[in-house]
Amino acid sequence: MSAEGRSKPKPQLPERSSMNAWVHIDTGLVPGGGKSLALMQKGDEFSIVVDAIELMNSTRGTSEEALAALTCERLSHTPAPRVLIGGLGMGFTLRAALRTLGPQAEIVVAELVPAVAAWARGPLAQVFGGCLDDPRVHLCEADVNRLIQSGAAGWDAILLDVDNGPEGLMRRANDRLYDTWGLKRVQWALKPGGVLGVWSGTPDRKFKARLQRLGFAVEEVRIPASGNSGPRHVVWVATQGAAAAG
């Protein structure tokens, strides 16, 4: 990974008594995208921002947790599931997957931005709560597309929480995850009957229809960002081959 994508060292965090406003903690560049992510802190709350738009917040992860729970519960009869998560974020999806899956599961997390991976063990360590040290977890600093294309029928489930969903904000190359050819690559990478879970900041009828045309059985769930309040995000849970079988 090139040095330009790595987080630059910043001064130590301010004392808690001064944490009454948002403080810029660090910046990380998105490889190949030209945009930068800013890690912000206010007291115990953290936010990751791009172009003045908040991508994620440490106090609002209900929908990301639902992505993992709704997808991984479909694997309850799989003795040793292999799960690929695209996007580390603040670890909400990973932690929920660990709670849902059994001790024999293998979870590979692909994170494109080196700074995000570094923050997980640095300023966001308390948010992550040691989940990266779970022996079931492997963190890979890579484009999730590369892992999807690494082998046929390799995954029981693939969870995508990348760049705000099908209508991305950061990187045009992420579109190839969600277009028809990208979804065909996902089908190739999933085991028979495998499950694809996709998180999105907004509804997308065209994306749902694209999944259905490819033969996925699709469940769409709209979930508040935090508890029962805030904007509603969308999770699609798509089961491979189930539509055709039905």
Tab-separated table of C-alpha atoms in Angstrom:
chain	number	residue	atom	x	y	z
A	1	MET	CA	0.000	0.000	0.000
A	2	SER	CA	1.435	3.371	-0.950
A	3	ALA	CA	2.546	5.738	1.770
A	4	GLU	CA	0.156	8.447	0.550
A	5	GLY	CA	-2.805	6.393	1.759
A	6	ARG	CA	-1.494	6.181	5.301
A	7	SER	CA	-2.562	8.267	8.252
A	8	LYS	CA	-0.244	11.128	9.210
A	9	PRO	CA	0.718	11.459	12.882
A	10	LYS	CA	-1.179	14.117	14.808
A	11	PRO	CA	-0.840	15.631	18.291
A	12	GLN	CA	-2.172	13.622	21.208
A	13	LEU	CA	-5.859	13.835	22.017
A	14	PRO	CA	-6.876	16.923	24.011
A	15	GLU	CA	-7.650	16.580	27.689
A	16	ARG	CA	-11.212	15.524	28.435
A	17	SER	CA	-12.000	18.871	30.082
A	18	SER	CA	-11.477	20.614	26.721
A	19	MET	CA	-13.653	18.217	24.731
A	20	ASN	CA	-16.710	20.466	24.379
A	21	ALA	CA	-16.533	20.816	20.582
A	22	TRP	CA	-15.550	18.698	17.605
A	23	VAL	CA	-11.780	18.245	17.421
A	24	HIS	CA	-9.950	17.013	14.321
A	25	ILE	CA	-7.912	13.944	15.294
A	26	ASP	CA	-6.501	12.595	12.042
A	27	THR	CA	-6.835	12.454	8.261
A	28	GLY	CA	-6.550	9.465	5.933
A	29	LEU	CA	-6.476	9.397	2.149
A	30	VAL	CA	-8.687	7.058	0.123
A	31	PRO	CA	-6.403	5.083	-2.230
A	32	GLY	CA	-7.179	5.793	-5.863
A	33	GLY	CA	-9.966	8.182	-4.981
A	34	GLY	CA	-8.244	11.450	-4.226
A	35	LYS	CA	-10.598	12.192	-1.309
A	36	SER	CA	-9.697	12.243	2.350
A	37	LEU	CA	-11.449	11.047	5.484
A	38	ALA	CA	-11.354	13.112	8.661
A	39	LEU	CA	-11.613	11.503	12.089
A	40	MET	CA	-13.326	13.876	14.526
A	41	GLN	CA	-13.934	13.625	18.271
A	42	LYS	CA	-16.258	15.347	20.741
A	43	GLY	CA	-15.984	13.908	24.236
A	44	ASP	CA	-16.527	10.158	23.907
A	45	GLU	CA	-18.182	10.527	20.488
A	46	PHE	CA	-16.302	9.953	17.226
A	47	SER	CA	-17.245	10.771	13.649
A	48	ILE	CA	-15.692	10.015	10.264
A	49	VAL	CA	-16.383	12.709	7.679
A	50	VAL	CA	-15.747	13.162	3.949
A	51	ASP	CA	-16.426	16.474	2.178
A	52	ALA	CA	-18.290	17.752	5.263
A	53	ILE	CA	-20.650	14.727	5.080
A	54	GLU	CA	-20.674	12.337	8.021
A	55	LEU	CA	-20.094	8.747	6.911
A	56	MET	CA	-20.343	7.155	10.335
A	57	ASN	CA	-20.657	7.997	14.004
A	58	SER	CA	-19.710	5.971	17.059
A	59	THR	CA	-23.117	6.582	18.669
A	60	ARG	CA	-25.202	5.454	15.683
A	61	GLY	CA	-24.661	1.922	14.444
A	62	THR	CA	-28.041	0.212	14.694
A	63	SER	CA	-28.413	-0.345	10.952
A	64	GLU	CA	-24.847	-1.629	10.542
A	65	GLU	CA	-25.463	-4.113	13.348
A	66	ALA	CA	-28.678	-5.171	11.621
A	67	LEU	CA	-26.736	-5.821	8.408
A	68	ALA	CA	-24.684	-8.455	10.212
A	69	ALA	CA	-27.494	-9.919	12.294
A	70	LEU	CA	-29.961	-10.273	9.407
A	71	THR	CA	-27.336	-11.816	7.131
A	72	CYS	CA	-25.479	-14.043	9.576
A	73	GLU	CA	-28.601	-15.507	11.155
A	74	ARG	CA	-29.191	-17.178	7.773
A	75	LEU	CA	-26.044	-19.222	8.493
A	76	SER	CA	-27.298	-20.785	11.729
A	77	HIS	CA	-27.128	-24.287	10.230
A	78	THR	CA	-23.681	-23.806	8.674
A	79	PRO	CA	-21.146	-25.399	11.062
A	80	ALA	CA	-18.060	-23.349	10.126
A	81	PRO	CA	-19.172	-20.415	7.970
A	82	ARG	CA	-16.724	-18.242	6.037
A	83	VAL	CA	-17.872	-14.632	5.988
A	84	LEU	CA	-16.397	-11.686	4.097
A	85	ILE	CA	-17.139	-8.157	5.332
A	86	GLY	CA	-16.388	-5.282	2.985
A	87	GLY	CA	-15.681	-2.188	5.066
A	88	LEU	CA	-14.407	-2.015	8.656
A	89	GLY	CA	-15.919	1.351	9.553
A	90	MET	CA	-16.261	1.649	13.318
A	91	GLY	CA	-16.697	-2.085	13.766
A	92	PHE	CA	-20.473	-2.224	14.288
A	93	THR	CA	-20.967	-4.847	11.569
A	94	LEU	CA	-18.008	-6.918	12.734
A	95	ARG	CA	-19.058	-6.945	16.384
A	96	ALA	CA	-22.618	-7.954	15.497
A	97	ALA	CA	-21.313	-10.735	13.242
A	98	LEU	CA	-19.153	-12.064	16.079
A	99	ARG	CA	-22.171	-12.107	18.398
A	100	THR	CA	-24.299	-13.932	15.829
A	101	LEU	CA	-21.827	-16.511	14.520
A	102	GLY	CA	-20.477	-19.535	16.359
A	103	PRO	CA	-16.931	-20.296	17.525
A	104	GLN	CA	-15.936	-22.083	14.308
A	105	ALA	CA	-16.696	-19.138	12.029
A	106	GLU	CA	-14.045	-17.348	10.001
A	107	ILE	CA	-14.568	-13.635	9.343
A	108	VAL	CA	-12.372	-11.732	6.909
A	109	VAL	CA	-12.731	-7.942	6.956
A	110	ALA	CA	-11.479	-6.015	3.914
A	111	GLU	CA	-10.692	-2.348	4.556
A	112	LEU	CA	-9.402	-0.229	1.692
A	113	VAL	CA	-8.231	2.804	3.677
A	114	PRO	CA	-5.129	2.114	5.798
A	115	ALA	CA	-5.958	4.988	8.149
A	116	VAL	CA	-9.316	3.425	9.056
A	117	ALA	CA	-7.570	0.178	9.998
A	118	ALA	CA	-5.035	2.138	12.066
A	119	TRP	CA	-7.735	4.128	13.874
A	120	ALA	CA	-9.364	0.877	14.995
A	121	ARG	CA	-6.319	0.087	17.133
A	122	GLY	CA	-5.553	3.723	17.943
A	123	PRO	CA	-8.039	6.472	18.827
A	124	LEU	CA	-11.051	4.176	18.221
A	125	ALA	CA	-9.720	1.245	20.265
A	126	GLN	CA	-12.332	1.757	22.977
A	127	VAL	CA	-15.108	1.782	20.371
A	128	PHE	CA	-13.863	-1.494	18.887
A	129	GLY	CA	-13.599	-3.139	22.288
A	130	GLY	CA	-10.945	-5.647	21.255
A	131	CYS	CA	-13.055	-7.306	18.549
A	132	LEU	CA	-10.093	-7.350	16.151
A	133	ASP	CA	-8.287	-9.636	18.608
A	134	ASP	CA	-10.973	-12.317	18.313
A	135	PRO	CA	-9.307	-15.408	16.775
A	136	ARG	CA	-12.145	-15.696	14.252
A	137	VAL	CA	-11.220	-12.335	12.694
A	138	HIS	CA	-8.704	-11.550	9.963
A	139	LEU	CA	-8.305	-7.896	8.925
A	140	CYS	CA	-7.017	-7.388	5.398
A	141	GLU	CA	-6.038	-3.934	4.109
A	142	ALA	CA	-7.334	-4.434	0.583
A	143	ASP	CA	-10.137	-3.667	-1.838
A	144	VAL	CA	-12.965	-6.092	-1.081
A	145	ASN	CA	-13.293	-6.612	-4.842
A	146	ARG	CA	-9.918	-8.351	-4.832
A	147	LEU	CA	-11.072	-10.819	-2.197
A	148	ILE	CA	-14.377	-11.420	-3.975
A	149	GLN	CA	-12.428	-12.360	-7.092
A	150	SER	CA	-9.917	-14.538	-5.232
A	151	GLY	CA	-11.811	-17.792	-5.749
A	152	ALA	CA	-15.118	-19.372	-6.717
A	153	ALA	CA	-17.629	-20.553	-4.112
A	154	GLY	CA	-15.400	-19.432	-1.272
A	155	TRP	CA	-17.837	-17.605	0.995
A	156	ASP	CA	-21.024	-18.522	2.834
A	157	ALA	CA	-21.879	-14.832	3.173
A	158	ILE	CA	-20.594	-11.521	1.855
A	159	LEU	CA	-21.545	-8.304	3.661
A	160	LEU	CA	-20.989	-4.984	1.915
A	161	ASP	CA	-20.930	-1.717	3.843
A	162	VAL	CA	-18.807	0.218	1.371
A	163	ASP	CA	-19.021	3.926	0.501
A	164	ASN	CA	-22.597	4.641	1.607
A	165	GLY	CA	-24.034	1.820	-0.528
A	166	PRO	CA	-24.858	1.659	-4.255
A	167	GLU	CA	-24.935	5.473	-4.476
A	168	GLY	CA	-21.393	6.053	-3.245
A	169	LEU	CA	-19.713	9.256	-2.108
A	170	MET	CA	-15.983	8.584	-2.121
A	171	ARG	CA	-14.723	6.502	-4.982
A	172	ARG	CA	-16.178	5.863	-8.432
A	173	ALA	CA	-14.427	2.489	-8.577
A	174	ASN	CA	-16.788	1.305	-5.825
A	175	ASP	CA	-19.609	1.353	-8.386
A	176	ARG	CA	-18.275	-1.912	-9.766
A	177	LEU	CA	-19.299	-3.627	-6.532
A	178	TYR	CA	-22.944	-2.847	-7.127
A	179	ASP	CA	-23.427	-2.958	-10.888
A	180	THR	CA	-24.591	-6.088	-12.720
A	181	TRP	CA	-21.086	-7.409	-13.339
A	182	GLY	CA	-20.110	-6.770	-9.736
A	183	LEU	CA	-23.101	-8.730	-8.482
A	184	LYS	CA	-22.294	-11.551	-10.891
A	185	ARG	CA	-18.812	-11.697	-9.360
A	186	VAL	CA	-20.452	-11.931	-5.941
A	187	GLN	CA	-22.598	-14.826	-7.169
A	188	TRP	CA	-19.465	-16.572	-8.402
A	189	ALA	CA	-17.743	-16.043	-5.045
A	190	LEU	CA	-20.653	-17.285	-2.919
A	191	LYS	CA	-21.194	-20.924	-2.113
A	192	PRO	CA	-24.491	-22.448	-3.320
A	193	GLY	CA	-27.261	-20.918	-1.233
A	194	GLY	CA	-24.888	-18.220	0.018
A	195	VAL	CA	-26.125	-14.882	1.300
A	196	LEU	CA	-25.274	-11.322	0.279
A	197	GLY	CA	-26.004	-8.496	2.718
A	198	VAL	CA	-25.791	-4.878	1.539
A	199	TRP	CA	-26.059	-1.683	3.608
A	200	SER	CA	-27.150	1.615	2.067
A	201	GLY	CA	-27.726	5.107	3.367
A	202	THR	CA	-30.727	5.494	1.048
A	203	PRO	CA	-33.313	3.296	-0.741
A	204	ASP	CA	-32.463	2.206	-4.282
A	205	ARG	CA	-35.212	0.476	-6.279
A	206	LYS	CA	-32.933	-0.055	-9.266
A	207	PHE	CA	-30.376	-1.896	-7.156
A	208	LYS	CA	-33.029	-4.138	-5.598
A	209	ALA	CA	-34.407	-4.929	-9.066
A	210	ARG	CA	-30.880	-5.725	-10.267
A	211	LEU	CA	-30.501	-8.293	-7.492
A	212	GLN	CA	-33.838	-9.871	-8.358
A	213	ARG	CA	-33.024	-10.081	-12.070
A	214	LEU	CA	-29.917	-12.075	-11.185
A	215	GLY	CA	-31.994	-14.635	-9.312
A	216	PHE	CA	-31.465	-13.524	-5.722
A	217	ALA	CA	-34.371	-13.753	-3.286
A	218	VAL	CA	-34.291	-10.277	-1.749
A	219	GLU	CA	-35.527	-9.012	1.602
A	220	GLU	CA	-35.403	-5.224	2.098
A	221	VAL	CA	-35.413	-3.855	5.638
A	222	ARG	CA	-35.437	-0.170	6.620
A	223	ILE	CA	-33.797	0.506	9.954
A	224	PRO	CA	-33.286	3.690	12.010
A	225	ALA	CA	-29.670	4.776	12.264
A	226	SER	CA	-29.857	4.824	16.063
A	227	GLY	CA	-32.396	2.974	18.169
A	228	ASN	CA	-35.831	4.108	17.030
A	229	SER	CA	-34.745	7.551	15.884
A	230	GLY	CA	-32.792	9.248	13.134
A	231	PRO	CA	-32.804	8.676	9.385
A	232	ARG	CA	-33.724	5.222	8.135
A	233	HIS	CA	-31.042	3.247	6.377
A	234	VAL	CA	-31.625	0.233	4.139
A	235	VAL	CA	-30.354	-3.335	4.400
A	236	TRP	CA	-30.870	-5.846	1.598
A	237	VAL	CA	-30.446	-9.535	2.396
A	238	ALA	CA	-30.187	-11.505	-0.845
A	239	THR	CA	-30.020	-15.298	-0.912
A	240	GLN	CA	-28.294	-16.906	-3.855
A	241	GLY	CA	-30.482	-19.096	-6.030
A	242	ALA	CA	-33.475	-18.973	-3.690
A	243	ALA	CA	-35.642	-17.012	-6.116
A	244	ALA	CA	-35.093	-19.508	-8.903
A	245	ALA	CA	-35.632	-22.434	-6.546
A	246	GLY	CA	-38.921	-20.967	-5.350
